Coordinates of C-alpha atoms and ligand atoms in Angstrom, one line a residue:
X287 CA 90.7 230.3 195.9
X288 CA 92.9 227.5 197.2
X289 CA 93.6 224.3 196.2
X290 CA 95.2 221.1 197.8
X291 CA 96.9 219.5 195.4
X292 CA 96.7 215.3 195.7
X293 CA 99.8 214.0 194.1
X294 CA 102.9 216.1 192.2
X295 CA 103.8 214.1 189.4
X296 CA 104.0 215.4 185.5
X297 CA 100.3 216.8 186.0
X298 CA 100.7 217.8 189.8
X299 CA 103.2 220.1 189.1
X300 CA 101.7 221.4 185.7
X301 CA 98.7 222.5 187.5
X302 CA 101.6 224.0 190.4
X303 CA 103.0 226.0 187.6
X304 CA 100.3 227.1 185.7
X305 CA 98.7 228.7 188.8
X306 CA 102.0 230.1 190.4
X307 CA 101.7 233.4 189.1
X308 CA 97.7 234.0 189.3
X309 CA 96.0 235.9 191.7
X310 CA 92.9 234.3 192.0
X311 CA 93.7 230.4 192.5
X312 CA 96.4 229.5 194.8
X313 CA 98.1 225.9 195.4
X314 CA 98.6 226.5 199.4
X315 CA 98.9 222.4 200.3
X316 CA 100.8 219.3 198.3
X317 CA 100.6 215.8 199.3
X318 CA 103.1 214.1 198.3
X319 CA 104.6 210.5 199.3
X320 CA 108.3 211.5 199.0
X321 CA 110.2 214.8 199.2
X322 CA 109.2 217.3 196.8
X323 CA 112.4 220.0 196.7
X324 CA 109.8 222.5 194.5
X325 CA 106.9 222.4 197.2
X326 CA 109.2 221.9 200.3
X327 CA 107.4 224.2 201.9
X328 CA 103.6 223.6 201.5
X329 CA 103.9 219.6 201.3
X330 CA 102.4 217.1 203.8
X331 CA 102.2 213.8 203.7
X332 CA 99.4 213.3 206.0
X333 CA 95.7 213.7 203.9
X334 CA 94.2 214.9 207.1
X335 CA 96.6 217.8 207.0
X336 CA 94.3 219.0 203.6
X337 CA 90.7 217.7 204.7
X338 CA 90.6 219.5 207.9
X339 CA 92.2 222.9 206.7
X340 CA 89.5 225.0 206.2
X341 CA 90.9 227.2 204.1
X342 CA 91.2 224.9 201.5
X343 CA 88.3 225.4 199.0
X344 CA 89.4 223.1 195.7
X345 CA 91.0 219.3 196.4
X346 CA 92.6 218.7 193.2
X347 CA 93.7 214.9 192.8
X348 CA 96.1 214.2 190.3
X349 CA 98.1 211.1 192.0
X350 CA 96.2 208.4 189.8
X351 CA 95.2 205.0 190.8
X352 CA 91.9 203.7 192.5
X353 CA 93.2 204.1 196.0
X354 CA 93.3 206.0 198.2
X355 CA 92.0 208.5 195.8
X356 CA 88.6 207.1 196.2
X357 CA 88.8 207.2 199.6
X358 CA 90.5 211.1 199.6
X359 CA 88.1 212.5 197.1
X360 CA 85.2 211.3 199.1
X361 CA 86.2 212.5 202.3
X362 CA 87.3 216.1 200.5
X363 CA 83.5 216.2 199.5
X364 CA 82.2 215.0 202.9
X365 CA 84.2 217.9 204.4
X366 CA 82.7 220.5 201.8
X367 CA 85.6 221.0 199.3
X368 CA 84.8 221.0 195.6
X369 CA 86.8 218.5 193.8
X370 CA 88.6 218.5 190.6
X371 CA 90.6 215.2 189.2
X372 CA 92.0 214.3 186.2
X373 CA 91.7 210.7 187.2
X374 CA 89.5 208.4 184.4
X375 CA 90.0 205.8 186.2
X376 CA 88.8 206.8 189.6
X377 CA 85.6 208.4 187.6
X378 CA 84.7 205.4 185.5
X379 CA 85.1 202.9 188.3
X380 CA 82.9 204.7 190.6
X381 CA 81.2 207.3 188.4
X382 CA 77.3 206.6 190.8
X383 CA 79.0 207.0 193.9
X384 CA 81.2 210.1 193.5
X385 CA 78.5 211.6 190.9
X386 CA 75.9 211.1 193.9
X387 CA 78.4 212.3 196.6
X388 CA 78.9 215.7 194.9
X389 CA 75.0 215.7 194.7
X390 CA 74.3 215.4 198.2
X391 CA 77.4 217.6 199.1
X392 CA 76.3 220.4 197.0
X393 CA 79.9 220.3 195.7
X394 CA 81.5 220.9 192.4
X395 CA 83.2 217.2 190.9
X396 CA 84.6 218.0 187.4
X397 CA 87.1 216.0 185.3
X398 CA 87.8 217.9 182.4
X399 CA 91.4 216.8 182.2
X400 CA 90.4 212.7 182.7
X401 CA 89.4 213.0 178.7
X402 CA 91.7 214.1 176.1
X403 CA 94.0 215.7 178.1
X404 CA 93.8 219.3 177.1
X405 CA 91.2 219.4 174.9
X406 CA 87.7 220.6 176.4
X407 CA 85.7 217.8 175.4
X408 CA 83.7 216.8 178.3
X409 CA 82.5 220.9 179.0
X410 CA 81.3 220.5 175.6
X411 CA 79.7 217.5 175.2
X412 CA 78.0 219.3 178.4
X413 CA 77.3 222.3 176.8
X414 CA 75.7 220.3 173.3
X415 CA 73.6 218.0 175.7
X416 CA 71.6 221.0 177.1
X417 CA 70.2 221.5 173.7
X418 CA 70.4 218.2 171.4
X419 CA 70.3 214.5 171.8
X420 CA 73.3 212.6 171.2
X421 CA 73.4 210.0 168.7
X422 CA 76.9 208.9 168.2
X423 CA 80.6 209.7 170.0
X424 CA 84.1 208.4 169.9
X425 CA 87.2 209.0 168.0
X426 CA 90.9 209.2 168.6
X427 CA 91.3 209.2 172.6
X428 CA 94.2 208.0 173.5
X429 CA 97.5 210.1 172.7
X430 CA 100.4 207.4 173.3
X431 CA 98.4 204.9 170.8
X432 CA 97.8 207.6 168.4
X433 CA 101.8 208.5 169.2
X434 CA 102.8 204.5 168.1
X435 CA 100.1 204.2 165.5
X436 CA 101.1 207.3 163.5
X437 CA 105.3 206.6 163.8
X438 CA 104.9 203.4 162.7
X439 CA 103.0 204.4 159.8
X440 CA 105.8 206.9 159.2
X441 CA 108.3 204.2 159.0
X442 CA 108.9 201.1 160.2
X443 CA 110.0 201.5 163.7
X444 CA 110.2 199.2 166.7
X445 CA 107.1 199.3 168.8
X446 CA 109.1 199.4 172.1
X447 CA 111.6 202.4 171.1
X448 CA 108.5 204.5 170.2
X449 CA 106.5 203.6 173.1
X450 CA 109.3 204.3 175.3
X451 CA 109.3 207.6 173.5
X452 CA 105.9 208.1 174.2
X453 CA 106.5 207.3 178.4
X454 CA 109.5 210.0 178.0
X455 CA 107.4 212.5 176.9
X456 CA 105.4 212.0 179.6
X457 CA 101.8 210.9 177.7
X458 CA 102.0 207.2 178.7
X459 CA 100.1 205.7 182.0
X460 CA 102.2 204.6 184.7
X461 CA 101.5 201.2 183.2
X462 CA 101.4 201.5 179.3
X463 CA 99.8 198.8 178.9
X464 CA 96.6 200.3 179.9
X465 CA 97.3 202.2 176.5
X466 CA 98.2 199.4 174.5
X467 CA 95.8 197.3 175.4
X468 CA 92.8 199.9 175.5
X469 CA 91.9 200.0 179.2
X470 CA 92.7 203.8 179.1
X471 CA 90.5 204.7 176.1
X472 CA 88.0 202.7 177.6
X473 CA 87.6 204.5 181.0
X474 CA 87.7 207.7 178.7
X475 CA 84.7 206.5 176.8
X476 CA 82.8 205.3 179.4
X477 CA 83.0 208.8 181.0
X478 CA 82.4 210.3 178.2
X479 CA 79.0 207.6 177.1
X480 CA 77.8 208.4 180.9
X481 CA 77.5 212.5 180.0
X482 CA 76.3 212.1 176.6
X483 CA 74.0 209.5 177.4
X484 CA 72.8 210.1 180.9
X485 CA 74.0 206.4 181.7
X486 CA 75.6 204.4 183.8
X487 CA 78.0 202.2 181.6
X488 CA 79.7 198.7 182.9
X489 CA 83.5 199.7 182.3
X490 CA 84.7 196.1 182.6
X491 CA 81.6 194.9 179.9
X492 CA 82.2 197.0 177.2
X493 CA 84.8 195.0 174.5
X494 CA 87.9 196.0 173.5
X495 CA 90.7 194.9 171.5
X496 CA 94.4 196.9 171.4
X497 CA 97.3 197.4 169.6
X498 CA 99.8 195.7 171.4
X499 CA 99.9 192.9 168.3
X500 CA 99.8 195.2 165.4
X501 CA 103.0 194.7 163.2
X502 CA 105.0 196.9 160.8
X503 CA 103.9 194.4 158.1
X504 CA 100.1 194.8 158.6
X505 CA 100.7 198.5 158.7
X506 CA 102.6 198.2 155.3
X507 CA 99.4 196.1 154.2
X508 CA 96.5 198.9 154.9
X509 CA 99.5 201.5 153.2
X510 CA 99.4 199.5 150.2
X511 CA 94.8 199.5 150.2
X512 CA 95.1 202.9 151.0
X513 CA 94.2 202.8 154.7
X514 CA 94.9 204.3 157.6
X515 CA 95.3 202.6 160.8
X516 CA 93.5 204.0 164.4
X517 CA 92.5 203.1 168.1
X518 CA 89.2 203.9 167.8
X519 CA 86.1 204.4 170.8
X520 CA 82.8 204.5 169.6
X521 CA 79.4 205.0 171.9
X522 CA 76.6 205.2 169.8
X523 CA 72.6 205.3 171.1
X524 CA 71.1 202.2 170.6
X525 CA 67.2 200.5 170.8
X526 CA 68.2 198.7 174.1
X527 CA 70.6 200.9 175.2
X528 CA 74.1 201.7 174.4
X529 CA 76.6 200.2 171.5
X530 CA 80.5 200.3 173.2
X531 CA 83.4 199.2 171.8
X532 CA 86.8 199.8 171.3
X533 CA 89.1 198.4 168.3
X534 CA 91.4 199.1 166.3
X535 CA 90.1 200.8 163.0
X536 CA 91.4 201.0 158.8
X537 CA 90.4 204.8 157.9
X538 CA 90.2 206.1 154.7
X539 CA 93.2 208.4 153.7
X540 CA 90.6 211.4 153.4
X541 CA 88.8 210.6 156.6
X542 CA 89.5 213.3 159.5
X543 CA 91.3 211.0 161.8
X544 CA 93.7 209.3 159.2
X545 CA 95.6 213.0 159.6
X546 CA 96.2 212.8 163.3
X547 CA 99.7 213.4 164.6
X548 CA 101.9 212.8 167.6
X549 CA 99.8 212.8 170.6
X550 CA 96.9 214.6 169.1
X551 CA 93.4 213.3 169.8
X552 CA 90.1 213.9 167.8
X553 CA 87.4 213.1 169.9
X554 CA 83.8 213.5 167.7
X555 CA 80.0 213.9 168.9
X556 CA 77.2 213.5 166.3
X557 CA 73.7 215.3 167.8
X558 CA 70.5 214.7 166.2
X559 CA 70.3 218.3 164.9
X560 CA 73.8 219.6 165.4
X561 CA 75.2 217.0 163.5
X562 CA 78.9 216.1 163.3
X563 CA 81.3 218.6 165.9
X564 CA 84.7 217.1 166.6
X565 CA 87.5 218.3 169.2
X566 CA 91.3 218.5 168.2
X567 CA 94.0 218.6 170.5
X568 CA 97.0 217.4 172.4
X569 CA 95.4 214.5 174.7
X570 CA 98.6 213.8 176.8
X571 CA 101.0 215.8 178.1
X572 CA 101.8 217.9 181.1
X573 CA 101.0 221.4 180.3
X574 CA 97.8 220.8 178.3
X575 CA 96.6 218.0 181.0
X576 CA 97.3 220.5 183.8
X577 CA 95.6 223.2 182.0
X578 CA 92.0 221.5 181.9
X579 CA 92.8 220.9 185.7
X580 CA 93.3 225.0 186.0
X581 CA 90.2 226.0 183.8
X582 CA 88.2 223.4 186.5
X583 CA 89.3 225.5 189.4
X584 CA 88.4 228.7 187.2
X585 CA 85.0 227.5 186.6
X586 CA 84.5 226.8 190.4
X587 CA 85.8 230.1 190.9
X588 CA 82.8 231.3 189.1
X589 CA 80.4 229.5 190.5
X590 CA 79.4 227.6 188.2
X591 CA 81.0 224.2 189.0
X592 CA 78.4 221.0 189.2
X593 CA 79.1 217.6 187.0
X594 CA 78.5 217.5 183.7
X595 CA 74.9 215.9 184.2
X596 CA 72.6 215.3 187.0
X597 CA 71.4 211.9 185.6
X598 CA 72.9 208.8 185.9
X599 CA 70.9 205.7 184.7
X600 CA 72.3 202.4 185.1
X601 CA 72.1 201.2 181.2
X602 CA 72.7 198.2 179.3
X603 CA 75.1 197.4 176.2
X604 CA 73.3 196.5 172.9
X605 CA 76.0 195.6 170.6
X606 CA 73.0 194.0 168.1
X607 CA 72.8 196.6 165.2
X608 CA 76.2 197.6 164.7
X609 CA 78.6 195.5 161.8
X610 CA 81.1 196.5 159.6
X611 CA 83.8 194.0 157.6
X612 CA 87.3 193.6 159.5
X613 CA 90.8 192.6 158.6
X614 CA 92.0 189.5 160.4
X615 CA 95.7 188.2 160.6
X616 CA 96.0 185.3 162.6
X617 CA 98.6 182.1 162.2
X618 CA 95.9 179.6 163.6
X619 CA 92.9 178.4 161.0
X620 CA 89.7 178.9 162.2
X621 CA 86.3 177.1 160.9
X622 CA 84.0 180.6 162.0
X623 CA 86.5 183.3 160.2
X624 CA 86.9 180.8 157.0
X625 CA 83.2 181.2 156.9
X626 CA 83.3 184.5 157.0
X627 CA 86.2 185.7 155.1
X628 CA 85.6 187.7 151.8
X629 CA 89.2 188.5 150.2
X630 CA 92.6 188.1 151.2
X631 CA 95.5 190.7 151.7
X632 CA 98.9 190.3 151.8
X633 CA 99.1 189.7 155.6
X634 CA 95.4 188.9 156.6
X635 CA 92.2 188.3 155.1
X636 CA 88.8 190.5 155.3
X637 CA 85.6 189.6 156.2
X638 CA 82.2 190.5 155.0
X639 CA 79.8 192.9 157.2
X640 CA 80.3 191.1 160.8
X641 CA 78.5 192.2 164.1
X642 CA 81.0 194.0 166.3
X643 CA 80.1 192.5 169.5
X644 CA 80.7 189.0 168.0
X645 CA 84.1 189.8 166.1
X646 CA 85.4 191.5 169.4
X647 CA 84.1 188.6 171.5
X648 CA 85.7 186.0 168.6
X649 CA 89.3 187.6 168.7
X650 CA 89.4 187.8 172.4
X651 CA 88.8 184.2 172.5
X652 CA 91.1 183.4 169.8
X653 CA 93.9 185.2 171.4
X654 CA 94.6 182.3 173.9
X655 CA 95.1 179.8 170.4
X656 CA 97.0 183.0 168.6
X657 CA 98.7 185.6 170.7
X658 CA 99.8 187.3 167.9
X659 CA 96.4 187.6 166.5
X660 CA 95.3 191.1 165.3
X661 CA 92.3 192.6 164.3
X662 CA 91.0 196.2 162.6
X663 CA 87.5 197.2 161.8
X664 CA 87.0 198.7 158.7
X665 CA 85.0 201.9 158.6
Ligands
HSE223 N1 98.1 207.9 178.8 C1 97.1 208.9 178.3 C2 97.2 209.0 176.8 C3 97.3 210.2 179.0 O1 98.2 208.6 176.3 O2 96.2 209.5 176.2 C4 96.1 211.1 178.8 O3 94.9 210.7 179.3

């Protein structure tokens, strides 16, 4: 088979190399917006160069961003091609319309690589979701927040060296703070809530709250209880639809996640009757990325290429059932958290069981009194 290539950055030419001694799938086209020495000879940088080539079967975008990759993959399927991204971005912003488009087109659209990098999480929450309902999913899916989290509970560190570490090594976004921040886990979840859930999920609705404010002194603070802390995603099934969120999350030392390393994601399902399966593996980096790119291709190969799910229900978020107590450090006094609070810790104080929804919607408010403000959930 051959396959365009859309972009050749860390995963572009992962994907180049992995397939540049196989006889069965063949990078023929790159487009590229400057001079690529490796690919001199196959690059273009005209896209109507790749959509009009009809020897191309697989358009493989891996140049990020919303645009003109919306615009590319679309006309790749109007013209036939299968399509294979590892975009999250570009799938979670317009999941309906390219889920629809690859319906109509009797194309394959997979994304294997747009979740936890190398780890096949997405064919498996597939797979599960042919047999069993999905209650619950989430975990560790981000690798450079893991990366910062688990350095600076190594020792103290300085969150800048180790994120520049982690932007090196080639796991960060373009912009890190999409890592920091959550953005990036969040378009991973979303994804992710979509396929398990045969929903549609509002990206932009669902709350979140990052990292970017944790200090070596809180982290010294959940050492001290015990703790470990995560970026956490959780989806979970709920009466009126889904429960979405993403925060940062104190983990007991024995509890699966507390032992993730480097850029290592653990990304968990619960089924009604399969219970608890979870998915370890590198979630960043070039060769694992590229390789979920590769075993897309191979699956189209075989035939067997369609999106995870042919259902896609627009579906609210129903935040209303789910609380847990949180640690809150902030400089500012507050009337709501005094209300709430329960004990105090070195560096912050806990609350009692408070609704997520209302804590994440409290602390992003608060953030405009208290930039420095940090929050955890405590599982
Ligand atoms: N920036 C992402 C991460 C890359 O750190 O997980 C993989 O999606």
């Amino acid at each position: 088979m051959n396959i365009a290539l859309l972009g050749f950055g860390v995963v572009g030419s992962g994907v180049y190399e992995w397939c540049r001694d196989r006889a069965d799938l063949h990078v023929t086209r790159v487009l590229v917006r400057s001079a690529k020495p490796a690919v001199a000879d196959i690059s273009t940088m005209d896209f109507t160069d790749i959509v009009s080539d009809p020897t191309i079967d697989i358009v493989a975008e891996v140049m990020g961003g919303l645009h003109p990759a919306y615009e590319y993959v679309s006309a790749a399927m109007k013209a036939g091609k299968h399509v294979v991204t590892a975009n999250k971005a570009l799938i979670a912003a317009y999941y309906t319309e390219l889920t629809s488009l690859a319906r109509e087109q009797g194309v394959a659209l997979l994304c294997t690589a747009a979740v936890g990098g190398g780890i096949p999480w997405l064919v498996n929450l597939a797979r599960v979701r042919k047999l069993d309902a999905i209650e619950r999913i989430g975990g560790i899916m981000n690798g450079t927040s893991n990366f910062i989290m688990d350095a600076m509970h190594a020792a103290p560190v300085s969150f800048d060296a180790i994120l520049k570490e982690a932007q090196d090594l080639g796991y960060a976004e373009a912009d890190p703070s999409a890592d920091i921040d959550g953005d990036d886990i969040r378009r991973k979840l979303v994804i992710s809530a979509n396929i398990a859930f045969d929903a549609v999920l509002d990206e932009e609705s669902i709350p979140m709250f990052g990292i970017r404010t944790v200090t070596d002194s809180d982290i010294a603070t959940f050492k001290a209880k015990g703790f470990t802390c995560k970026l956490l995603a959780t989806a979970a099934a709920a009466e009126n639809g889904v429960c979405a969120y993403i925060e940062p999350t104190l983990l007991s030392a024995d509890a699966l996640e507390s032992a993730v390393p480097r850029n290592f994601n653990l990304i968990t399902y619960e089924g009604v009757n399969m219970g608890r399966q979870s998915y370890y593996g590198q979630g960043a980096g070039q060769m694992p990325t590229a390789a979920n790119v590769v075993q897309d291709c191979l699956t189209i190969l075989r035939g067997e290429g369609c999106f995870y799910t042919d259902k896609a229900t627009p579906m609210a978020l129903d935040g209303k059932d789910e609380s847990h107590p949180y640690y809150v450090r902030t400089a500012a006094s507050d009337k709501w958290l005094e209300a709430h609070t329960a004990e105090t810790w070195a560096t912050g104080v806990v609350t009692g069981a408070v609704n997520t929804y209302e804590m994440l919607a409290w602390a992003k408010a608060k953030l405009a009194d208290d930039p420095t403000l940090f929050i955890a959930g405590i599982a």
